[in-house]
CSV table of C-alpha atoms and ligand atoms in Angstrom, one decimal:
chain,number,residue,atom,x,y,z
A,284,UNK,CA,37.0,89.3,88.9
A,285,UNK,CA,35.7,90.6,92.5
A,286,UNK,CA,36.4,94.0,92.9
A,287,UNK,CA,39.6,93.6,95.5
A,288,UNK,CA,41.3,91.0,93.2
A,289,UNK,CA,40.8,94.2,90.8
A,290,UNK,CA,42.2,96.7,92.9
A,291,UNK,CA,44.8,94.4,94.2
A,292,UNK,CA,45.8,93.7,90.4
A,293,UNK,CA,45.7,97.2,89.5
A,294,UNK,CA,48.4,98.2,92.6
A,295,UNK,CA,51.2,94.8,91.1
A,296,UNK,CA,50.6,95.8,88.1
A,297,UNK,CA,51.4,99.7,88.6
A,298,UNK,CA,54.3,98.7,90.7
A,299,UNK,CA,55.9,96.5,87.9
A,300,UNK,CA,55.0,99.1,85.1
A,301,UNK,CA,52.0,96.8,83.5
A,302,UNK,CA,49.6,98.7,81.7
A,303,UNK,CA,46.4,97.3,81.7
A,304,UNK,CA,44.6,97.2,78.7
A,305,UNK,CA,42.1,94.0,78.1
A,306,UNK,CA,43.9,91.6,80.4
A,307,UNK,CA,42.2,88.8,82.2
A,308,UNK,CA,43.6,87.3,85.2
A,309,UNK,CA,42.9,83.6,86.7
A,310,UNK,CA,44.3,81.8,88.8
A,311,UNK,CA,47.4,79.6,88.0
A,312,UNK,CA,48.8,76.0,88.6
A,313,UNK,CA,47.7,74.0,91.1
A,314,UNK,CA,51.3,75.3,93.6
A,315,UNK,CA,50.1,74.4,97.4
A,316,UNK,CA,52.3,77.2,98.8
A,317,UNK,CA,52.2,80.9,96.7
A,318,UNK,CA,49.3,82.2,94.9
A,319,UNK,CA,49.7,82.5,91.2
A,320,UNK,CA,47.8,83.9,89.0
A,321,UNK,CA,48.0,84.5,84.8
A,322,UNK,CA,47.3,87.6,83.5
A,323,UNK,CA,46.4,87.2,79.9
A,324,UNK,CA,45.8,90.1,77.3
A,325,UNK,CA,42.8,89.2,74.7
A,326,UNK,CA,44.4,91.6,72.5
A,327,UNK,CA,48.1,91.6,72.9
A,328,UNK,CA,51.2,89.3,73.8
A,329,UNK,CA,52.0,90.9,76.9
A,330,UNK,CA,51.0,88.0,79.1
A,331,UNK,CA,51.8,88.0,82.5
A,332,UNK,CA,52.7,85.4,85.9
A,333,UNK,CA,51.7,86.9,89.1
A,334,UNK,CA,52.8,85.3,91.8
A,335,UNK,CA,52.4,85.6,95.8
A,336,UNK,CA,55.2,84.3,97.6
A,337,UNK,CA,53.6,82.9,100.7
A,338,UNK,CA,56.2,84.5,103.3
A,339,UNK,CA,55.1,81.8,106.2
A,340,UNK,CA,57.5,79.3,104.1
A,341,UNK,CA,59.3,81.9,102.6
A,342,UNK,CA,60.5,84.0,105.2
A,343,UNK,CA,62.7,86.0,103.1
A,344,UNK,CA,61.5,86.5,99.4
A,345,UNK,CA,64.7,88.4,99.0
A,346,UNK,CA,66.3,85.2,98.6
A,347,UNK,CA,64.4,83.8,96.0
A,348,UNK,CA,64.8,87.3,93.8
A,349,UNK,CA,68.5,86.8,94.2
A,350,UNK,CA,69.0,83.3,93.2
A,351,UNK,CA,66.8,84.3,90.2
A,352,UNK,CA,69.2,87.2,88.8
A,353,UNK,CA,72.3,85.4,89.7
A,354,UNK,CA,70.7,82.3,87.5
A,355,UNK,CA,69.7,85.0,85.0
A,356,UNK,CA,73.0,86.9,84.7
A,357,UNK,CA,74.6,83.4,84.1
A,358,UNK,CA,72.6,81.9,81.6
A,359,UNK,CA,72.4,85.8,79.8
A,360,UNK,CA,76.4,85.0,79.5
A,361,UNK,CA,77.0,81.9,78.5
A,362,UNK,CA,73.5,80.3,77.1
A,363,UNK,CA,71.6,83.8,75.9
A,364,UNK,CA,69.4,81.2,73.9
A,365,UNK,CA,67.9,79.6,76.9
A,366,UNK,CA,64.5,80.6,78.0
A,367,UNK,CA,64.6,81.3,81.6
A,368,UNK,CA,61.8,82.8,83.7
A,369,UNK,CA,63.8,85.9,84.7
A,370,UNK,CA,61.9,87.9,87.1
A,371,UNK,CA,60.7,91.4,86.0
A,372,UNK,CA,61.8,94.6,87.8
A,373,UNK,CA,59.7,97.4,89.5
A,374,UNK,CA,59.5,100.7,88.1
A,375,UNK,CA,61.5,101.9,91.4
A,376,UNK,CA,64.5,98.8,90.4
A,377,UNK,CA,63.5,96.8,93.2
A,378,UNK,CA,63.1,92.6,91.6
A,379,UNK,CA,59.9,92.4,94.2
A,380,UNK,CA,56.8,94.0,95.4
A,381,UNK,CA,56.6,94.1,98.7
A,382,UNK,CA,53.8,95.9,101.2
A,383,UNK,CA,52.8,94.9,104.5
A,384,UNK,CA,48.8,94.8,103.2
A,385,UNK,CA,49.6,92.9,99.9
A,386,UNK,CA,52.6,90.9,100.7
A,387,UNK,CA,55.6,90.1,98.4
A,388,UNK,CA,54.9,90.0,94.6
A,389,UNK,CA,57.1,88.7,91.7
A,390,UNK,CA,56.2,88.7,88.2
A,391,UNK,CA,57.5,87.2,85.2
A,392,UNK,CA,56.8,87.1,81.6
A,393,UNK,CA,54.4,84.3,80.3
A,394,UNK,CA,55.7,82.1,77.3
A,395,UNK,CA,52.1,82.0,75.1
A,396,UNK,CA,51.3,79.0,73.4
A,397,UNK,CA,52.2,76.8,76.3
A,398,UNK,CA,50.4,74.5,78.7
A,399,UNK,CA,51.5,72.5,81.7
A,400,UNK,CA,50.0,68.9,82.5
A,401,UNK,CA,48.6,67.8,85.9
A,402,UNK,CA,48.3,63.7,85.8
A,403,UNK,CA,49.5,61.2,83.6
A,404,UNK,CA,52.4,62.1,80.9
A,405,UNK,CA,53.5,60.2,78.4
A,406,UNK,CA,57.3,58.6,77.9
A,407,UNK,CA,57.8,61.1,75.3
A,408,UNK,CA,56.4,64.2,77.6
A,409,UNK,CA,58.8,62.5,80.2
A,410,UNK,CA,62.0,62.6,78.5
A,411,UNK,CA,61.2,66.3,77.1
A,412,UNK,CA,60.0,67.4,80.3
A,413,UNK,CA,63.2,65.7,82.2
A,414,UNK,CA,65.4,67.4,79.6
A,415,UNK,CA,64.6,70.6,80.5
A,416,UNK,CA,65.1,69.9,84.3
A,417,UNK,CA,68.7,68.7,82.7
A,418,UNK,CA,69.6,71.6,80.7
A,419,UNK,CA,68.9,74.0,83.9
A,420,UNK,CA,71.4,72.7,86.0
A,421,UNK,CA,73.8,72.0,83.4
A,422,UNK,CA,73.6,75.6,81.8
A,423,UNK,CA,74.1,76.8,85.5
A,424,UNK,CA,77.8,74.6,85.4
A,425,UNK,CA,80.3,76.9,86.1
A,426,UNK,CA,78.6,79.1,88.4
A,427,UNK,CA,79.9,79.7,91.7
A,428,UNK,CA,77.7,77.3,94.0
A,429,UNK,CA,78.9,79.4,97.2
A,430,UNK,CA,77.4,82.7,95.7
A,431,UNK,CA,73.5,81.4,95.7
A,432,UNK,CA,71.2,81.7,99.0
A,433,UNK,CA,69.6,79.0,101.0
A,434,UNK,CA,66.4,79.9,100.3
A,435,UNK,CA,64.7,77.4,102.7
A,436,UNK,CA,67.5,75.4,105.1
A,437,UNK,CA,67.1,71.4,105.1
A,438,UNK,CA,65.0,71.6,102.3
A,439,UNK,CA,65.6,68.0,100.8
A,440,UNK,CA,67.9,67.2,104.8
A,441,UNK,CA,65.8,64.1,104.7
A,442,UNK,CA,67.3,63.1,108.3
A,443,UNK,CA,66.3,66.6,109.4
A,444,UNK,CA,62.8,66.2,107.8
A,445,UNK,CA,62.9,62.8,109.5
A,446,UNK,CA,63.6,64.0,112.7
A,447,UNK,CA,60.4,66.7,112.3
A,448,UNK,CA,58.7,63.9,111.7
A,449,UNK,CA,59.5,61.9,114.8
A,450,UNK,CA,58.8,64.7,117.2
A,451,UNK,CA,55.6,65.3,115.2
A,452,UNK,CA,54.6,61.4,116.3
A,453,UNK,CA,55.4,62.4,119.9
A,454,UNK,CA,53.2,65.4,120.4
A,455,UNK,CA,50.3,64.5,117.5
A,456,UNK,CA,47.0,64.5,119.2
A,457,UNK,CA,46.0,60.8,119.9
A,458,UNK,CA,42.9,61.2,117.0
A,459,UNK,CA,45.5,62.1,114.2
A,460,UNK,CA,47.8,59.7,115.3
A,461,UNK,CA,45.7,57.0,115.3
A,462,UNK,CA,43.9,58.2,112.1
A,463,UNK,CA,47.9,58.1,110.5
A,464,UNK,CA,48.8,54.9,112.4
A,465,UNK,CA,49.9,52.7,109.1
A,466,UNK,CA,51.2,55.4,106.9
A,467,UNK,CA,53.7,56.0,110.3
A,468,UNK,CA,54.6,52.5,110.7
A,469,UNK,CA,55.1,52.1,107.1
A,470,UNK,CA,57.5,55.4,107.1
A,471,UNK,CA,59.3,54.0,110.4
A,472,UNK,CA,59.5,50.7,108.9
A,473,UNK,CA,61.5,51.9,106.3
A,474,UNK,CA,63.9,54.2,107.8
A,475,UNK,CA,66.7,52.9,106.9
A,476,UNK,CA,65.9,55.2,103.8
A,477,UNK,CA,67.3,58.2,106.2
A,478,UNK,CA,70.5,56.0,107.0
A,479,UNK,CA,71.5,55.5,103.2
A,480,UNK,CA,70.8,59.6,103.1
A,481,UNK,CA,73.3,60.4,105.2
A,482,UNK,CA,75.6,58.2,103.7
A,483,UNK,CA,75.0,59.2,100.4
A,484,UNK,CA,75.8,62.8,101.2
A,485,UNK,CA,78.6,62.6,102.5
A,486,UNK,CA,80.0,60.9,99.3
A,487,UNK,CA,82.2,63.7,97.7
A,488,UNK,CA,81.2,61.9,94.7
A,489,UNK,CA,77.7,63.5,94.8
A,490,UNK,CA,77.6,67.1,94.0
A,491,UNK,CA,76.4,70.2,95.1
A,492,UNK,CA,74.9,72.1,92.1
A,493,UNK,CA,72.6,74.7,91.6
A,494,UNK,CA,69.2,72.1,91.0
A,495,UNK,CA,65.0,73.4,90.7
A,496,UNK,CA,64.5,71.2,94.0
A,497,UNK,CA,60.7,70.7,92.8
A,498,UNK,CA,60.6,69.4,89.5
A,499,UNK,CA,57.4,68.1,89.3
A,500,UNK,CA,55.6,67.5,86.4
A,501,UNK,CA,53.4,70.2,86.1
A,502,UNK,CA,56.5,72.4,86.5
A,503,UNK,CA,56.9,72.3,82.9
A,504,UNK,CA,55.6,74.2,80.0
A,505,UNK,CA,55.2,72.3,77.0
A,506,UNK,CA,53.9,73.6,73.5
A,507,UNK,CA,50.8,73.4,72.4
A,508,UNK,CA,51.7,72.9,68.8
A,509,UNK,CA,54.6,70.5,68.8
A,510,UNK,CA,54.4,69.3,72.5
A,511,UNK,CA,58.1,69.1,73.5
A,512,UNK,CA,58.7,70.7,76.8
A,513,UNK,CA,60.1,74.4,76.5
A,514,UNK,CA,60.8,75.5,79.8
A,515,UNK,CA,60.5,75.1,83.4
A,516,UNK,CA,58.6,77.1,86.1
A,517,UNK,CA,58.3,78.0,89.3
A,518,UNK,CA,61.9,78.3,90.1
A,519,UNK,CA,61.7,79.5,93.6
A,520,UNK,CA,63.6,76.8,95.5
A,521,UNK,CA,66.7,77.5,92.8
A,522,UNK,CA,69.1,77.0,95.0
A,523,UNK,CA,72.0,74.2,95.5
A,524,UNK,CA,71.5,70.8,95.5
A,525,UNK,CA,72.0,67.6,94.2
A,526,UNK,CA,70.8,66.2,90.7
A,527,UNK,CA,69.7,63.4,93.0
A,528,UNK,CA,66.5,65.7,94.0
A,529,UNK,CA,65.6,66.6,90.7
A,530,UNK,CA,65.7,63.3,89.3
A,531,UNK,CA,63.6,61.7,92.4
A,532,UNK,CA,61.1,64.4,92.3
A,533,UNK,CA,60.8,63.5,88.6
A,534,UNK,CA,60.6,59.9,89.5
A,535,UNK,CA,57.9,60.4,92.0
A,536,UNK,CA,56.0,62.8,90.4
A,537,UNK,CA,56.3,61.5,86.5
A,538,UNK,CA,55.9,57.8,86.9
A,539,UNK,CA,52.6,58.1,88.6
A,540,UNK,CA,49.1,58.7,86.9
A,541,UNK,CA,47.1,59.9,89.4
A,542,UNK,CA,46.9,62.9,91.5
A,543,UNK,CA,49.7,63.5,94.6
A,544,UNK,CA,46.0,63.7,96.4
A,545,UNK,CA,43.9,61.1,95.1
A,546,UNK,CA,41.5,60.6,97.7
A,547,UNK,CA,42.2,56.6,96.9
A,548,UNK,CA,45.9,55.7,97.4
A,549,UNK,CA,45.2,52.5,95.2
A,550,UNK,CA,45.6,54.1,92.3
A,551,UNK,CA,49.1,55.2,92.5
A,552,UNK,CA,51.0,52.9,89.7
A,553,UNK,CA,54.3,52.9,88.2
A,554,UNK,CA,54.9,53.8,84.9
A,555,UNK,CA,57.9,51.7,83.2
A,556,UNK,CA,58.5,53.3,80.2
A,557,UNK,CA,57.7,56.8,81.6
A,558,UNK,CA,60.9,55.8,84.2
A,559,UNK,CA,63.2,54.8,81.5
A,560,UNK,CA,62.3,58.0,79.1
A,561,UNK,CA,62.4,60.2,81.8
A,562,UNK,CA,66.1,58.6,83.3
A,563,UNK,CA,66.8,59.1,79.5
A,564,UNK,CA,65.7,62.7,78.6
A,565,UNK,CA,67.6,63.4,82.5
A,566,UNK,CA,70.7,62.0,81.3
A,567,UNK,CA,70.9,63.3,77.9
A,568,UNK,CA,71.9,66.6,79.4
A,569,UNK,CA,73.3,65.7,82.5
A,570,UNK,CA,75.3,62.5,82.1
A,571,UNK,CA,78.4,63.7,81.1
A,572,UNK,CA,78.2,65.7,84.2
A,573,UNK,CA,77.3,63.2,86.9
A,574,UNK,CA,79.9,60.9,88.3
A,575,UNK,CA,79.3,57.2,88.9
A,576,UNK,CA,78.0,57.5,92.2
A,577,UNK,CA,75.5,59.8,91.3
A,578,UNK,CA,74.2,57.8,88.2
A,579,UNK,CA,74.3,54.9,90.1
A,580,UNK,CA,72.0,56.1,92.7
A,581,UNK,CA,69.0,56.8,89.9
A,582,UNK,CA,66.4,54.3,91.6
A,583,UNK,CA,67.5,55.0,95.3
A,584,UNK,CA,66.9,58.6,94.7
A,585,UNK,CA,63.3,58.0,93.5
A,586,UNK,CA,63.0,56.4,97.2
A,587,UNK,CA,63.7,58.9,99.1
A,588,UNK,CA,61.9,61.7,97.5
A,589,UNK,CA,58.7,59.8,97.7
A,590,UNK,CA,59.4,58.9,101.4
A,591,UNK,CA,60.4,62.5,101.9
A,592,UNK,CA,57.7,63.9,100.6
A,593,UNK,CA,55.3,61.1,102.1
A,594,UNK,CA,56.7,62.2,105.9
A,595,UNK,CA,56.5,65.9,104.9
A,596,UNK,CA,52.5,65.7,104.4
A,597,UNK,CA,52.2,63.4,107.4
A,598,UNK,CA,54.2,65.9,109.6
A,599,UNK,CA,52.1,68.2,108.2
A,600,UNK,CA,48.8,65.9,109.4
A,601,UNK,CA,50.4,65.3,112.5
A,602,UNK,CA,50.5,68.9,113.6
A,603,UNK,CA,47.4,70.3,112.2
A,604,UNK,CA,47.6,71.0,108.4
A,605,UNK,CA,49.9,74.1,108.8
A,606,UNK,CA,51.8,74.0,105.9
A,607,UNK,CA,50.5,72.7,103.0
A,608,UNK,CA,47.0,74.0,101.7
A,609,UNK,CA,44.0,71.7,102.0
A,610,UNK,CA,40.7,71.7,100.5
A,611,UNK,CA,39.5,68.7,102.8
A,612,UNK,CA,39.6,66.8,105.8
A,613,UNK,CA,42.1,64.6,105.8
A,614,UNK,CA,43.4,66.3,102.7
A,615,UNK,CA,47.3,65.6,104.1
A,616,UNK,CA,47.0,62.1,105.4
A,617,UNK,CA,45.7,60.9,102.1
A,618,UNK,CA,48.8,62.7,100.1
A,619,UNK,CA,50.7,61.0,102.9
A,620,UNK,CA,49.2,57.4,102.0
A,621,UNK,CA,49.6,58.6,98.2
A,622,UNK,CA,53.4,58.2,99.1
A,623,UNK,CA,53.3,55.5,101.4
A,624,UNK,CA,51.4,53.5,98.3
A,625,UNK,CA,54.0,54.7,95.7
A,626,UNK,CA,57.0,54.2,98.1
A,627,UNK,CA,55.9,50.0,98.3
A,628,UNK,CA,55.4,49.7,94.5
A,629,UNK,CA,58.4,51.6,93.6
A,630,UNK,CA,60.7,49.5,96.4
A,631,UNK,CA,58.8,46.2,94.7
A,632,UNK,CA,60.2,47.3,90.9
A,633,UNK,CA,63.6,47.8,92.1
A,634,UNK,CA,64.9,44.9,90.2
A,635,UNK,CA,63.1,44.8,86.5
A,636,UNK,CA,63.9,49.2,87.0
A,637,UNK,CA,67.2,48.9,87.5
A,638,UNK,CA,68.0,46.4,84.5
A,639,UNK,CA,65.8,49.0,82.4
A,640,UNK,CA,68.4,51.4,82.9
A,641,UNK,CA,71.9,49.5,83.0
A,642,UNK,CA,72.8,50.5,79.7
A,643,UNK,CA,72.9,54.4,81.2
A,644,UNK,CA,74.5,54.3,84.8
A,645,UNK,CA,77.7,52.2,83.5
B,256,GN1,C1,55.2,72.4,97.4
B,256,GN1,O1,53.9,74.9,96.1
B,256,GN1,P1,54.4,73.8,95.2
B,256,GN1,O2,53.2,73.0,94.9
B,256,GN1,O3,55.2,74.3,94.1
B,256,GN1,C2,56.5,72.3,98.1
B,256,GN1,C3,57.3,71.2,97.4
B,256,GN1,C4,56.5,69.9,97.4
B,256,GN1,C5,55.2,70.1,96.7
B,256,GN1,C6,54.3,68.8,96.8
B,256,GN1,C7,58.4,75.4,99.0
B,256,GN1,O4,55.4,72.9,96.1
B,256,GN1,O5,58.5,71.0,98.1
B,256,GN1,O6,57.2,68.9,96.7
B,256,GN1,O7,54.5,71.2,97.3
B,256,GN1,N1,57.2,73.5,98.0
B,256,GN1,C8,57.7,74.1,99.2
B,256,GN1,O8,53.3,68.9,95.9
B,256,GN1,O9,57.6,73.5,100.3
B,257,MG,MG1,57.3,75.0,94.0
């Protein structure tokens, strides 16, 4: 550990009451936004998350803390069994860290014995893993919706992240543009994506819950031993929603084997069974909860998070990689064309998809 990362440590770790005594810390996840890091004792169980909010997307980390005890308070109520990534306190009561050297800081207690998968899952990993996204928002039932915090506005406002995306077009330097020119005509092409948006939410039909808003796969800590999915992570966009964003960021993120930033689009495929087990493990939490509409909407919903997220890394390309961390040249336009390859596949299955999971939307 370099000698600042030490120091650094040593100041969150005072300010949150850790003692140190034969931890390691590494960093965590693979999260292109905050920096997280684990802080494992060789010696103990007092394992540790550090995290970083990043306060250029998250302009105020207050928001995020409150969401978090409001979830907490909830679920310490009604569901005191469920393990929830409560947020630790400071030693001065304060639920983050905040300096203008070192940023904003949250930590949470580590659940040992668990691992989280990057790539390919299986169907059974699917359905536990969507279970748990199920089981969050329907343990948070009953809560007062109005009482949580936007924590980022428009966040899944796919005709506001369309309309970023258009003025990105209009002012992109002529090289980006031109490098982007398919994956933009592909997303233009299909636009009519952003029409059925705006008509889906304004169905009374589909809900406003409290939702994750970024269930992806690797969001989930399985067991080691038994390898059903325990709990989820990274709950900093817990804020209202619709169960139609969980379950298309599951869709997009689940049904795929290969990385959101495989520097070849062609391998992007789609995953039958992991679809059905994963529309399965969803629903056997959340079914008796959603209304027709909403069930009905299962493969439409899988659209548009895959073409929101495709124009969200292309916006990003378009204007100069200022959002999303990259490790390459390009490293945006080929998540973009990860998308735009999983968006044709996905439309192409919409048929044989659908029948596989009649039985469940009726
Ligand atoms: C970001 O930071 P991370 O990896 O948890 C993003 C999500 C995207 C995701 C794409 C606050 O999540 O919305 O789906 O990247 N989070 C934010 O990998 O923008
Ligand atoms: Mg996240």
């Amino acid at each position: 550990m370099s000698e600042t990362r030490a120091s650094v440590l040593g100041t969150i770790c005072a300010a949150f009451g850790i003692e140190l005594n034969g931890h390691d810390c590494a960093p965590f996840g693979n999260g292109l936004i905050n920096q997280t890091f684990l802080l494992r004792n060789r010696h103990g169980d007092d394992h540790w998350i550090l995290q970083q909010v990043n306060t250029t997307v998250f302009k105020q980390p207050q928001l995020i803390a409150y969401n978090n005890y409001l979830a907490a308070e909830h679920l310490r109520n009604h569901h005191p069994e469920y393990r929830f990534m409560r947020g630790l306190r400071t030693t001065d009561d304060r639920d983050l860290f905040i300096s203008p050297d070192l940023g904003a800081w949250r930590v949470f207690p580590y659940f040992p014995n668990t691992v989280s998968h990057e790539g390919a899952v299986s169907p059974q990993q699917a359905y536990s893993a969507a279970q748990q996204f199920g089981l969050l928002t329907r343990n948070l039932e009953g809560v007062y919706v109005g009482a949580f915090k936007t924590i980022i506005p428009d966040f899944h406002d796919l005709a506001a992240r369309y309309a970023l995306f258009q003025q990105a077009v209009r002012h992109a330097p002529a090289a980006r543009k031109e490098s982007a020119r398919d994956a933009i005509n592909h997303f233009i092409g299909n636009a009519s994506i952003v029409d059925e948006f705006k008509v889906t939410m304004m169905d009374p039909e589909v809900r406003t819950r409290i939702t994750h808003n970024d269930t992806k796969v690797n969001n989930v800590l399985f067991d080691k031993d038994t390898g059903q999915a325990v709990c989820v992570v990274d709950l900093d966009t817990l804020m209202p929603g619709k169960t139609l964003f969980d379950l298309g960021d599951m869709i997009r993120t689940f049904i795929s084997p290969a990385a959101e930033d495989d520097p070849d689009p062609g391998h992007t495929e789609v995953n039958e069974e992991v679809f059905v087990s994963l529309v399965e493990g969803y629903f056997s939490e959340m079914a008796p909860l959603m209304s027709l509409s909403e069930r009905s909407l299962v493969h439409w919903c899988g659209q548009m998070l895959i073409y929101e997220q495709g124009i969200r890394f292309l916006t990003d390309h378009l204007q100069g990689d200022l959002y999303y961390r990259i490790d390459r040249e390009g490293h945006n336009l080929d998540r973009a064309l990860n998308q735009v390859h999983l968006l044709k596949r996905y439309m192409a299955l919409q048929r044989p998809l659908n029948d596989r999971i009649r039985h469940l939307v009726a």
